[in-house]
GROMACS .gro file of C-alpha atoms in nm:
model
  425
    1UNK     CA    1 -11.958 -10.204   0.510
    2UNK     CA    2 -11.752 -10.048   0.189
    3UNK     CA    3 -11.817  -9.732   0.013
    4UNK     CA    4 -12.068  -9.831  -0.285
    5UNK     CA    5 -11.945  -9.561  -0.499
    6UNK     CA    6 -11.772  -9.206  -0.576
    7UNK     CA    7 -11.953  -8.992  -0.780
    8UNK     CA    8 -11.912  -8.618  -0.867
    9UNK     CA    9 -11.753  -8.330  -1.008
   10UNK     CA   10 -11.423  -8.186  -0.879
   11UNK     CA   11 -11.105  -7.996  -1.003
   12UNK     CA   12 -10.777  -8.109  -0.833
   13UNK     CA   13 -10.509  -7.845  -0.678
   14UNK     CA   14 -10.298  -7.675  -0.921
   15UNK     CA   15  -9.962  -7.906  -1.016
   16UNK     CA   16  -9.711  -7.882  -0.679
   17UNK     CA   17  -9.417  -7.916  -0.942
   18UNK     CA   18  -9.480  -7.641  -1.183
   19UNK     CA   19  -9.652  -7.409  -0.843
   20UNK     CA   20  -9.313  -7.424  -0.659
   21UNK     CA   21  -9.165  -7.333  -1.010
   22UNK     CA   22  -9.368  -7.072  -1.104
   23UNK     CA   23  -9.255  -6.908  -0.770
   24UNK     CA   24  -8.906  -6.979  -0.784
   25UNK     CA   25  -8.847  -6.855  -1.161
   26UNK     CA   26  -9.128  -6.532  -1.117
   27UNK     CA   27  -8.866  -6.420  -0.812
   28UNK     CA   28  -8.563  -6.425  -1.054
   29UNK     CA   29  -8.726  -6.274  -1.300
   30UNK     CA   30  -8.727  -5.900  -1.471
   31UNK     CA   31  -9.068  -5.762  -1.356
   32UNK     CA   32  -9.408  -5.898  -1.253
   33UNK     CA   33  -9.528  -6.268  -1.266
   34UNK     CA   34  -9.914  -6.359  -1.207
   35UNK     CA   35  -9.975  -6.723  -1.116
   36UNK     CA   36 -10.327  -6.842  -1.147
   37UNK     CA   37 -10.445  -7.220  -1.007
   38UNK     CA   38 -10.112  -7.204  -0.759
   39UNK     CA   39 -10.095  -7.501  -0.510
   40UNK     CA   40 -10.148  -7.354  -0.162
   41UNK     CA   41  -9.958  -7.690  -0.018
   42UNK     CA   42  -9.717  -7.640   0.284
   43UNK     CA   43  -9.455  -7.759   0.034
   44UNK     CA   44  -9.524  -7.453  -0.215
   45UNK     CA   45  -9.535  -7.235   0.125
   46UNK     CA   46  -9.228  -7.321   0.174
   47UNK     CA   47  -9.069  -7.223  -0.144
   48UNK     CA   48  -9.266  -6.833  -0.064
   49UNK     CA   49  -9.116  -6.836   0.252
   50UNK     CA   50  -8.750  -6.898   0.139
   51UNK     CA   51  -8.808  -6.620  -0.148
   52UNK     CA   52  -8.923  -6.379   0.074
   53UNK     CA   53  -8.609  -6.447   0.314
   54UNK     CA   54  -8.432  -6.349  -0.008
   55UNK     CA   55  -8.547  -5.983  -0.065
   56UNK     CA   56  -8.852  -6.092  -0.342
   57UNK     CA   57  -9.170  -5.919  -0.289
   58UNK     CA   58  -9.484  -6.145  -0.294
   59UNK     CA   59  -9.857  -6.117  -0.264
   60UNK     CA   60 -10.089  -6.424  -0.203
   61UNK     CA   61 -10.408  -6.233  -0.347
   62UNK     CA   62 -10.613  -6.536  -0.289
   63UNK     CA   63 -10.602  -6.911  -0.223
   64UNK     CA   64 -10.493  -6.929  -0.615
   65UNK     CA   65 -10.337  -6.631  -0.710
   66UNK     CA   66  -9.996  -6.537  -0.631
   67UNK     CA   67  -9.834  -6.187  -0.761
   68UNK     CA   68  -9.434  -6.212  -0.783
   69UNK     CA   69  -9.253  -5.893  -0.819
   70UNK     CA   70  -8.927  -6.016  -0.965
   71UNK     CA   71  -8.544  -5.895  -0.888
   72UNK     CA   72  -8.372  -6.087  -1.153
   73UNK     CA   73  -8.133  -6.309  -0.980
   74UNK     CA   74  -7.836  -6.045  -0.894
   75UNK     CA   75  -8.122  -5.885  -0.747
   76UNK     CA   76  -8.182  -6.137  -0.465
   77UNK     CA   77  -8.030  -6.019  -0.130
   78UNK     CA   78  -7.845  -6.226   0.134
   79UNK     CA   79  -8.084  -6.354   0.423
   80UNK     CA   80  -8.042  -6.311   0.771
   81UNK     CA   81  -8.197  -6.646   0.878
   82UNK     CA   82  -8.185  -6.974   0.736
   83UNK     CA   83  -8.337  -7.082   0.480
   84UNK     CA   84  -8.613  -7.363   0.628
   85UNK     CA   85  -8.767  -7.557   0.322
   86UNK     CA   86  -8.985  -7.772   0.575
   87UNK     CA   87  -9.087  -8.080   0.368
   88UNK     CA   88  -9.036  -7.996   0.016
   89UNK     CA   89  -8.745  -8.173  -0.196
   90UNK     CA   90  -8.855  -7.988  -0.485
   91UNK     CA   91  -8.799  -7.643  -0.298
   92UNK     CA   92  -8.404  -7.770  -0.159
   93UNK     CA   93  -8.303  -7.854  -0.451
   94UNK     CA   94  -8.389  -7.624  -0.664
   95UNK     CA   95  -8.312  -7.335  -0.477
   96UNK     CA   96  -7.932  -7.446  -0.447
   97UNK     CA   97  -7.885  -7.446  -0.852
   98UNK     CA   98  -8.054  -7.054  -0.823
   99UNK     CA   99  -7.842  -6.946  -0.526
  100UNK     CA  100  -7.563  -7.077  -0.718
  101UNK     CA  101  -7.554  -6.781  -0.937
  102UNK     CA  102  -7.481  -6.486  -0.636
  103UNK     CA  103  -7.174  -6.505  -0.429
  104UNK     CA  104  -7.385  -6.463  -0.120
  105UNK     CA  105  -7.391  -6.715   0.191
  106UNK     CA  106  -7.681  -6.946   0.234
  107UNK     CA  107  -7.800  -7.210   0.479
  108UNK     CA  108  -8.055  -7.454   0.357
  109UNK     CA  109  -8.215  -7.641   0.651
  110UNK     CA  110  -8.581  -7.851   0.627
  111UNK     CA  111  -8.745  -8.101   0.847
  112UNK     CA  112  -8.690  -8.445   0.985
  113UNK     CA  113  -8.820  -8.592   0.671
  114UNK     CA  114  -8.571  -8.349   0.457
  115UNK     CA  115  -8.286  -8.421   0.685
  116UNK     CA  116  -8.289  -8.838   0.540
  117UNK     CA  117  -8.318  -8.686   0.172
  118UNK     CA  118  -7.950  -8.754  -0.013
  119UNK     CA  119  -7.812  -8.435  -0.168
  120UNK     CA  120  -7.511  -8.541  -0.299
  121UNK     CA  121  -7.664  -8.567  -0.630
  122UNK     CA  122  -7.689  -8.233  -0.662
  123UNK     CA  123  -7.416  -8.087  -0.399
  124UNK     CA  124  -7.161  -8.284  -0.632
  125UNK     CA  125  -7.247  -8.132  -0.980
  126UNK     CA  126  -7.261  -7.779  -0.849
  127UNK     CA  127  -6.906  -7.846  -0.693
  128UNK     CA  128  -6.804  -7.910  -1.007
  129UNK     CA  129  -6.946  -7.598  -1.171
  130UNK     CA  130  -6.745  -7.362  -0.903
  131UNK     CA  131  -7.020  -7.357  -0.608
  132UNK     CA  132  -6.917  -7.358  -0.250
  133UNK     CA  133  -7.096  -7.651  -0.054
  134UNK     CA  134  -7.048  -7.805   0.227
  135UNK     CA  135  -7.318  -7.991   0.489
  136UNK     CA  136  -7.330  -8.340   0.677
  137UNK     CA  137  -7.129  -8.606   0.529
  138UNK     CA  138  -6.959  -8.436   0.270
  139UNK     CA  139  -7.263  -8.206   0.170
  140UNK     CA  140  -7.515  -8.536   0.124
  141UNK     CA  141  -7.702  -8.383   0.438
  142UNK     CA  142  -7.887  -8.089   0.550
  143UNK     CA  143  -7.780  -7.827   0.693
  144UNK     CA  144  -7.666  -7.743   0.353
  145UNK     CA  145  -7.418  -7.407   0.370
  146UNK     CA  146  -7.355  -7.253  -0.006
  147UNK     CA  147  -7.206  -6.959  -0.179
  148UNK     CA  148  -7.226  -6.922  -0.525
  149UNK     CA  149  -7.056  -6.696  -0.791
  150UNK     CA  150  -6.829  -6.714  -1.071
  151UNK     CA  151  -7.014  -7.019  -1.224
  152UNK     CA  152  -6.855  -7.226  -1.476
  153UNK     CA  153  -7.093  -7.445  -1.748
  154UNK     CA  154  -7.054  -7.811  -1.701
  155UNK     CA  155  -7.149  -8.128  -1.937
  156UNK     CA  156  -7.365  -8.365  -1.641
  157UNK     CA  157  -7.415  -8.762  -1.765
  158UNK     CA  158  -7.666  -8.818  -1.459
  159UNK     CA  159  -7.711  -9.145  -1.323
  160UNK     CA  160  -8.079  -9.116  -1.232
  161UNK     CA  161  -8.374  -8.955  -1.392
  162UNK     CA  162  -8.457  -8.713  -1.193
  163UNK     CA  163  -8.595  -8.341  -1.249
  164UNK     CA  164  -8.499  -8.198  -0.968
  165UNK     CA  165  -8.135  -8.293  -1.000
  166UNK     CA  166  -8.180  -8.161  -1.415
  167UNK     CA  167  -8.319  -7.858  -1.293
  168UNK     CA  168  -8.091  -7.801  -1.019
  169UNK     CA  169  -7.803  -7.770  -1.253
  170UNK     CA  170  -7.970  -7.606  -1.522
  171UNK     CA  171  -8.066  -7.301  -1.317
  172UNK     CA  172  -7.687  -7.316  -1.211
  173UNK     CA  173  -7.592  -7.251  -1.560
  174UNK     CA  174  -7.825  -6.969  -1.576
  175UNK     CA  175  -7.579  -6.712  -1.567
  176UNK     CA  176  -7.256  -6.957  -1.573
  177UNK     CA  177  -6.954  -6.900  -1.797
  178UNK     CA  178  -7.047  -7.124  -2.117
  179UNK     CA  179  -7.273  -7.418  -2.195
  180UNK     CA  180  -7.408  -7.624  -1.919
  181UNK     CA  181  -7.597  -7.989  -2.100
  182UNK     CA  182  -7.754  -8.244  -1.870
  183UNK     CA  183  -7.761  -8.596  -2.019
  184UNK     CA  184  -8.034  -8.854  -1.846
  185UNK     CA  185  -8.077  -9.217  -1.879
  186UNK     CA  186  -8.408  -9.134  -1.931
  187UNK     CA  187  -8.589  -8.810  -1.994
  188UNK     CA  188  -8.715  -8.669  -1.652
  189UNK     CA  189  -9.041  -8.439  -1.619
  190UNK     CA  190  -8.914  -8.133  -1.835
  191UNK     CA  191  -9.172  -7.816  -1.637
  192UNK     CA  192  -8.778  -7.686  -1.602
  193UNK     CA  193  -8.745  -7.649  -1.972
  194UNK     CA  194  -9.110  -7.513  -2.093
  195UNK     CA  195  -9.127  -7.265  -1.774
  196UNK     CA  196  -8.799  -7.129  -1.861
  197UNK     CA  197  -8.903  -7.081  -2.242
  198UNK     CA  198  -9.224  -6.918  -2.113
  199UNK     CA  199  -8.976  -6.686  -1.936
  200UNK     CA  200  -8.785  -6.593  -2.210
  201UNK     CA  201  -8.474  -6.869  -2.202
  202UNK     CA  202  -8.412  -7.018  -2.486
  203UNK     CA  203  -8.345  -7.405  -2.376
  204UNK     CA  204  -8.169  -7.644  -2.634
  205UNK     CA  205  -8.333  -8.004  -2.634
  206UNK     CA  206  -8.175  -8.307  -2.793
  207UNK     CA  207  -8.283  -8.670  -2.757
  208UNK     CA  208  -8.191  -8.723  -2.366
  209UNK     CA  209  -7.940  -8.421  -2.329
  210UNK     CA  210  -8.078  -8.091  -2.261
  211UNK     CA  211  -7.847  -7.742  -2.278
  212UNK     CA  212  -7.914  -7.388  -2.148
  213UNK     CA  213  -7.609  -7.097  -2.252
  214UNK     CA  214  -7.523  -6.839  -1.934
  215UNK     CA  215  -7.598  -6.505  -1.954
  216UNK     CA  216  -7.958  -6.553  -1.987
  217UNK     CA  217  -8.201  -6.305  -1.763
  218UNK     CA  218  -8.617  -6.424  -1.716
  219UNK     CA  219  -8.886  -6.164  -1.798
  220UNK     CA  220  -9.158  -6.161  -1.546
  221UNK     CA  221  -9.477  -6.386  -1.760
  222UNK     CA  222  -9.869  -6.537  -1.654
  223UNK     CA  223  -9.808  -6.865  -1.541
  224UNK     CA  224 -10.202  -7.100  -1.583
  225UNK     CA  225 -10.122  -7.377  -1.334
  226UNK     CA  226 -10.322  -7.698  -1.441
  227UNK     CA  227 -10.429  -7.928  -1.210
  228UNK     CA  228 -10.136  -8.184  -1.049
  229UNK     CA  229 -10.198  -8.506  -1.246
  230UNK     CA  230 -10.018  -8.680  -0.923
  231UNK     CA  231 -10.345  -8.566  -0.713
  232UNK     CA  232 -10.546  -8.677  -0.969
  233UNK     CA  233 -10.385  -8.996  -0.974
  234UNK     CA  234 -10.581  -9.088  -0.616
  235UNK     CA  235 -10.896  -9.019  -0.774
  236UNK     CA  236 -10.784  -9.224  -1.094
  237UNK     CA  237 -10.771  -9.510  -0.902
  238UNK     CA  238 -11.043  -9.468  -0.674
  239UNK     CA  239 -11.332  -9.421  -0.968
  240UNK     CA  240 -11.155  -9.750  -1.101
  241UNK     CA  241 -11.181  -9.996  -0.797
  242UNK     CA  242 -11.499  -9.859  -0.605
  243UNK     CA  243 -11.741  -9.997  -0.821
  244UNK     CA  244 -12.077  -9.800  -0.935
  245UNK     CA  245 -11.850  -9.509  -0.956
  246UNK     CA  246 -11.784  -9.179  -1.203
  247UNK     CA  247 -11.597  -8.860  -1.135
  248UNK     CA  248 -11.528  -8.589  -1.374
  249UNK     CA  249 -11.190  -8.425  -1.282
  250UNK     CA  250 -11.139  -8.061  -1.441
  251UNK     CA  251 -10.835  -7.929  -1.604
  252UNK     CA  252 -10.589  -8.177  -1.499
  253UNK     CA  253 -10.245  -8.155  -1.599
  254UNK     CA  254 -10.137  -8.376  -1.946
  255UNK     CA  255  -9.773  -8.299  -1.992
  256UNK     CA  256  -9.617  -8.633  -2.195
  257UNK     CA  257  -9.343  -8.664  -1.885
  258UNK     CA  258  -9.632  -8.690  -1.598
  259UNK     CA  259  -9.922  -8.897  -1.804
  260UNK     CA  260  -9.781  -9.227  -1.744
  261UNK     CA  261 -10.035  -9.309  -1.437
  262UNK     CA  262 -10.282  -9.316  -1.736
  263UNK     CA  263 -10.063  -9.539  -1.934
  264UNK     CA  264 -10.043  -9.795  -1.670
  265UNK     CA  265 -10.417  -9.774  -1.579
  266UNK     CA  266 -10.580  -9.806  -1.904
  267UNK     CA  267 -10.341 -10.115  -1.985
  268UNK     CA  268 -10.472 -10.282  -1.673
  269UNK     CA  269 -10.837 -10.210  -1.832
  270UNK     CA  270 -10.964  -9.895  -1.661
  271UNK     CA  271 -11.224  -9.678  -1.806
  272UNK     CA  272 -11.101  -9.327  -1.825
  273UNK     CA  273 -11.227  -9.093  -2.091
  274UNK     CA  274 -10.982  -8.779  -2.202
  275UNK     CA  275 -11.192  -8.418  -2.310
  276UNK     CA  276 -11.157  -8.054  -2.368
  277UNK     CA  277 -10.772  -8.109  -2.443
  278UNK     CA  278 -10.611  -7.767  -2.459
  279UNK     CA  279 -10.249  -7.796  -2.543
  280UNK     CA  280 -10.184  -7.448  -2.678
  281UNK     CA  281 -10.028  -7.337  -2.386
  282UNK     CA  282  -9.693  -7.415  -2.193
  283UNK     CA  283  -9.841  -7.695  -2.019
  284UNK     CA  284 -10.113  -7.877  -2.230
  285UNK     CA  285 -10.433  -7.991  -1.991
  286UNK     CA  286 -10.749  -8.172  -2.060
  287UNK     CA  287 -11.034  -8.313  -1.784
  288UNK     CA  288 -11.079  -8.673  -1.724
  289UNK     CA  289 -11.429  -8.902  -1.706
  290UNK     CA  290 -11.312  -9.230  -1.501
  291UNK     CA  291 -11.601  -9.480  -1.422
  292UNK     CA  292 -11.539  -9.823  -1.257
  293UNK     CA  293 -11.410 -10.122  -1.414
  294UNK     CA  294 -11.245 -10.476  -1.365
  295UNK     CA  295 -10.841 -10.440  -1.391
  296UNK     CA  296 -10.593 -10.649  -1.455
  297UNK     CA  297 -10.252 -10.737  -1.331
  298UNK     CA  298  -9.952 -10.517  -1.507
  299UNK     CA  299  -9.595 -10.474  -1.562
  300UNK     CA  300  -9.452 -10.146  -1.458
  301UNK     CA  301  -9.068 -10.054  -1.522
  302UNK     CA  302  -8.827  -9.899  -1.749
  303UNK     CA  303  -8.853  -9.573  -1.873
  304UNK     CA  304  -9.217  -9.526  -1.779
  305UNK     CA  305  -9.101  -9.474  -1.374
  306UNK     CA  306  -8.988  -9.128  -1.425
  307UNK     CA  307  -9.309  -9.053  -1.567
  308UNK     CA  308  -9.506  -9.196  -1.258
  309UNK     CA  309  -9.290  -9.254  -0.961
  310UNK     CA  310  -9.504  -9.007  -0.706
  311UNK     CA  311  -9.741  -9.199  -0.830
  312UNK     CA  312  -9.657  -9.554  -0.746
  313UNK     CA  313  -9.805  -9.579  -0.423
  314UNK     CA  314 -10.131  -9.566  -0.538
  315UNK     CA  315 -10.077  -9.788  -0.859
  316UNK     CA  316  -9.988 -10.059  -0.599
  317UNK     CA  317 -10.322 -10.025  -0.417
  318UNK     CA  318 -10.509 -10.045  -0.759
  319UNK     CA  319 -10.300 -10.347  -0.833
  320UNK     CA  320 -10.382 -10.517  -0.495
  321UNK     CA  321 -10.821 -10.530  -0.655
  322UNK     CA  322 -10.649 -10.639  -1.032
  323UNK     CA  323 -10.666 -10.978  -1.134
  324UNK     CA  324 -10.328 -11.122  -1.125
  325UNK     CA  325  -9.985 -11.031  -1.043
  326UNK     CA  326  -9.854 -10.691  -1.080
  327UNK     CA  327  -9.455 -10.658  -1.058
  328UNK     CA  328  -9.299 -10.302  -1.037
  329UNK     CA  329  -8.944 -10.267  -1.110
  330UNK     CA  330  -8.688  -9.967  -1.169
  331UNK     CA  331  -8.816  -9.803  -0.907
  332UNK     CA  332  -8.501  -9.813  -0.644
  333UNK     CA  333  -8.564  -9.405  -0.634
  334UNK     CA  334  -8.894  -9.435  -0.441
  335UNK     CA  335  -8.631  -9.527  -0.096
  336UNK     CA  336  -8.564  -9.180  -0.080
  337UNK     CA  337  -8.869  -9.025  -0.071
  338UNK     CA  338  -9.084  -8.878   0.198
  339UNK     CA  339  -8.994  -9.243   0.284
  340UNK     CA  340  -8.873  -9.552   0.200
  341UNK     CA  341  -9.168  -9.543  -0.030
  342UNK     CA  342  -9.115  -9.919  -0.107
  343UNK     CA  343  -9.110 -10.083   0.216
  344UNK     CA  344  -9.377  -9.770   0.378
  345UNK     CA  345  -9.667  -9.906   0.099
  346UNK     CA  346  -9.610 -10.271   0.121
  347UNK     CA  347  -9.606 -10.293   0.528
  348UNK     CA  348  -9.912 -10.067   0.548
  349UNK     CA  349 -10.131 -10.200   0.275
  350UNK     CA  350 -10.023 -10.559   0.397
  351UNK     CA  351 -10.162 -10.430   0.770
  352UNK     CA  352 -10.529 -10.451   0.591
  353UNK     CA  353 -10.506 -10.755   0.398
  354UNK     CA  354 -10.287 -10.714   0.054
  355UNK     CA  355 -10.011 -10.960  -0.029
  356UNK     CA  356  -9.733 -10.748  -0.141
  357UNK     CA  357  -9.394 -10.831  -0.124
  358UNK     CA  358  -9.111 -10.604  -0.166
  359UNK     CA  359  -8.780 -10.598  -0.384
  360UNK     CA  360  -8.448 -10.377  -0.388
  361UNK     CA  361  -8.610 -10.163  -0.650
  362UNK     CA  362  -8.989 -10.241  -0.647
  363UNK     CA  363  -9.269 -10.468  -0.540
  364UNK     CA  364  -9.470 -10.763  -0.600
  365UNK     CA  365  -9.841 -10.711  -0.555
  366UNK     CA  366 -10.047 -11.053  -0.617
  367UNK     CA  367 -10.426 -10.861  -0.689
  368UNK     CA  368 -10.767 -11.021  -0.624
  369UNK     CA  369 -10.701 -10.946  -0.260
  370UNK     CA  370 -11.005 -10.809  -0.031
  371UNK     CA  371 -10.918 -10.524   0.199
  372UNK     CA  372 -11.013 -10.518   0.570
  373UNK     CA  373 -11.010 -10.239   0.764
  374UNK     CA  374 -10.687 -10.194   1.016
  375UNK     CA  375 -10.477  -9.929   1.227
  376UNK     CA  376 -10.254  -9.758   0.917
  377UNK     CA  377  -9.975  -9.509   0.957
  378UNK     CA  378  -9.869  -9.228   0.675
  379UNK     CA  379  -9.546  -9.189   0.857
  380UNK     CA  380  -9.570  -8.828   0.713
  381UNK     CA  381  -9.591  -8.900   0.353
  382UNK     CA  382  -9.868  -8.694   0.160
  383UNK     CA  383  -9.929  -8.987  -0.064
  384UNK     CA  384  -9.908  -9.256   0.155
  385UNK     CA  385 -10.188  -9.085   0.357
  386UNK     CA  386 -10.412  -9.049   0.031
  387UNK     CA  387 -10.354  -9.379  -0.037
  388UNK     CA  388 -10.468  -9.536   0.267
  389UNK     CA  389 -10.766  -9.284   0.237
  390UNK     CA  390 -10.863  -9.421  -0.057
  391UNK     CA  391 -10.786  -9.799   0.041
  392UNK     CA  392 -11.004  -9.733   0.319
  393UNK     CA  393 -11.286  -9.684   0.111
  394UNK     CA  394 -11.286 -10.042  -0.004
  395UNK     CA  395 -11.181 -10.208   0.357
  396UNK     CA  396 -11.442 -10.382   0.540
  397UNK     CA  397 -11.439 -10.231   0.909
  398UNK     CA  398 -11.303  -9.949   1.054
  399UNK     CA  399 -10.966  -9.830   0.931
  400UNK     CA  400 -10.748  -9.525   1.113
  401UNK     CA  401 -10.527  -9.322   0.931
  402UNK     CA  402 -10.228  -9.182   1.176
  403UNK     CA  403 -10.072  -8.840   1.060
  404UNK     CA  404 -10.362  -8.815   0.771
  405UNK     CA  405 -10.258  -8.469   0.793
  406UNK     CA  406  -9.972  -8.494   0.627
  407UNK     CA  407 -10.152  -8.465   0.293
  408UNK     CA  408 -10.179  -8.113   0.348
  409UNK     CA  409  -9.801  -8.131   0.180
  410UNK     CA  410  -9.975  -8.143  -0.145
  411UNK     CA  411 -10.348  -8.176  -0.153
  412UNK     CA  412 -10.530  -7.992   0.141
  413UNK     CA  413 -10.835  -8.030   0.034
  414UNK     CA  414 -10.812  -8.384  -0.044
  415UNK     CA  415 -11.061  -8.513   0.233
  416UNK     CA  416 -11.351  -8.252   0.167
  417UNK     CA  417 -11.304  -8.351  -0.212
  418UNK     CA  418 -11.306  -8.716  -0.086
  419UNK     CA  419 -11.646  -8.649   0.134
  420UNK     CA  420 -11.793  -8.423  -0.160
  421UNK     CA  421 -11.764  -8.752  -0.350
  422UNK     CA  422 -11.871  -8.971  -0.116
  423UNK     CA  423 -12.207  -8.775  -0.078
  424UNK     CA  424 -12.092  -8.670   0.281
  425UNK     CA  425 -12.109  -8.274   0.132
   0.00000   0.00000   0.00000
């Protein structure tokens, strides 16, 4: 028998992106950084952990406050161990473009799932700017060994959209010799740019191309983390398709590079109601009414994936219960993910009844399509397993979720907020 309804109050975990990055930029900082709403994930862990390997000082006063006593980034000391990022992409990548500033030795290692993940995309740009890097096939592969120093500014035509590759070289060029400009085919999620303003950077934006000078030192700052819009997103969907349904979701996160989950939703004919917008502050957030309603098939592509792409695993279940035929495209960048994103969402959700097919950069989902409960797999991916929670909830029968824990990557919480819902709580 299906769930006949989700109904509640709840405020989602604070944004994973801007958490890790509140972290990251707090330890290179001059003096003290507070972080309220911080994302207590195992991926945002992991970025603590590596800092702390590196000499920074840093208190965890509570499951959402986090105390960062800054070095400034000459200040950061050699480690002694690796550096183990477990899961997190954001954390690897990153870290390389800040390491890339002191002429110390690093080793950057992570976990099975982080082993897959390409680097070159970064490894080769910071080559180019001076860095030592070397690793498995050519640097594309942890282990990742680096030593920075004596950085040079560089002008980076990307040929993907992708924030963590923008930010990586940007916080190269924080203390590089000249000008370092990244230029993207289309404008990535920019929590690189507006954190390092709210540090005290000043950051030069223009069209697609964005341009930080060396030379430039962080003063320690209160960073408000709103709530990750990407979490959100499973909750989105879930008020949409469960019918008899409403959930109020507090203080969610509405920066213009990350709202595109809404975009897509509301033009398939979902009822969600925005309130309370606060945008006077570094990242603008507002809470969100979603009640059930009858969708419609969409088409999702172009230069509305970088605004969305964590979040295309659940789009496609919400498209499987739309009327019509849903094609995503542009999306080749979801294969190297936690998984092959792509092929992970169409075998699983096909397991309980969804015709999906895939293609080399997206998906075909043909909606209308009951769901029956089945044996399901994560495979380790934090949104994979919320989105089989969530499909589960409209399956007829019994459906397991194998390695559901994997969503403590970026939403631990996410089954007692599920249960609170529910009524279960």
């Amino acid at each position: 028998m299906t769930l006949q309804g989700l109904n509640g109050i709840i405020q989602v975990p604070g944004d994973k992106s801007i958490s890790h990055r509140s972290v990251m930029f707090g330890s290179i900082a001059e003096g003290t950084t507070t972080i309220s709403g911080f994302l207590p994930g195992d991926d945002c862990l992991s970025t603590i952990s590596c800092f702390r390997k590196l000499g920074v000082e840093i208190e965890v006063v509570n499951e959402e406050t986090v105390i960062v006593k800054g070095r400034g980034i000459q200040g950061l000391q050699e480690p002694t161990e690796v550096l183990d990022v477990g899961n997190s992409g954001t954390t690897i990548r990153l870290i390389m473009g800040i390491l890339s500033n002191t002429a110390h030795h690093h080793t950057l290692i992570g976990d099975e799932s982080i082993a897959k993940r390409p680097m070159k995309r970064v490894t080769d740009p910071l080559r180019s700017m001076g860095i030592q890097l070397d690793g498995r096939e050519e640097g594309n592969f942890t282990p990742l060994s680096l030593r920075g120093g004596n950085v040079k500014g560089i002008t980076y035509k990307s040929p993907v959209a992708s924030a963590q590759v923008k930010s990586a070289i940007l916080l190269a060029g924080l203390q590089a010799e000249g000008v370092t400009t990244v230029i993207e085919p289309e404008k990535s999620r920019d929590h690189t740019e507006r954190m390092l303003e709210a540090f005290g950077v000043q950051v030069k934006e223009e069209g697609l191309s964005v341009s930080i000078e060396g030379g430039q030192t962080l003063t320690g700052t209160h960073i408000e983390v709103p709530g990750d819009i990407s979490s959100a997103a499973f909750f989105l969907v879930a008020g949409s398709i469960i019918s008899n349904s409403q959930i109020e979701l507090k203080k969610v996160g509405m920066n213009p590079t990350r709202t595109g989950i809404l975009d897509v939703l509301l033009n398939m004919g979902a009822s969600i109601e925005e309130k309370n917008l606060k945008t006077d502050v570094a990242e603008p957030f507002a809470d969100l009414v979603v009640k059930s309603a009858p969708l419609k098939g969409t088409e999702v592509g172009g230069d509305l994936i970088p605004r969305l792409i964590d979040e295309i695993p659940i789009i496609a279940l919400a498209a499987t219960q739309a009327q019509g035929t849903t094609v995503i495209k542009d999306a080749a960048e979801l294969k190297v993910k936690e998984t092959n994103r792509i092929d992970t969402v169409v075998n699983e959700l096909n397991k309980m009844g969804a015709n999906i097919e895939a293609t080399e950069d997206g998906m075909i989902i043909h909606g209308g399509t009951p769901l029956h409960g089945a044996s399901v797999n994560s495979h380790g991916d934090h949104r994979i397993g919320m989105m089989l929670a969530v499909a589960s909830c409209i399956a007829e029968g019994e459906t397991i979720i194998k390695n559901r824990e994997a969503v403590s990557v970026s939403y631990p919480s996410f089954f007692a907020h599920l249960d609170k819902l529910k009524g279960s709580k």
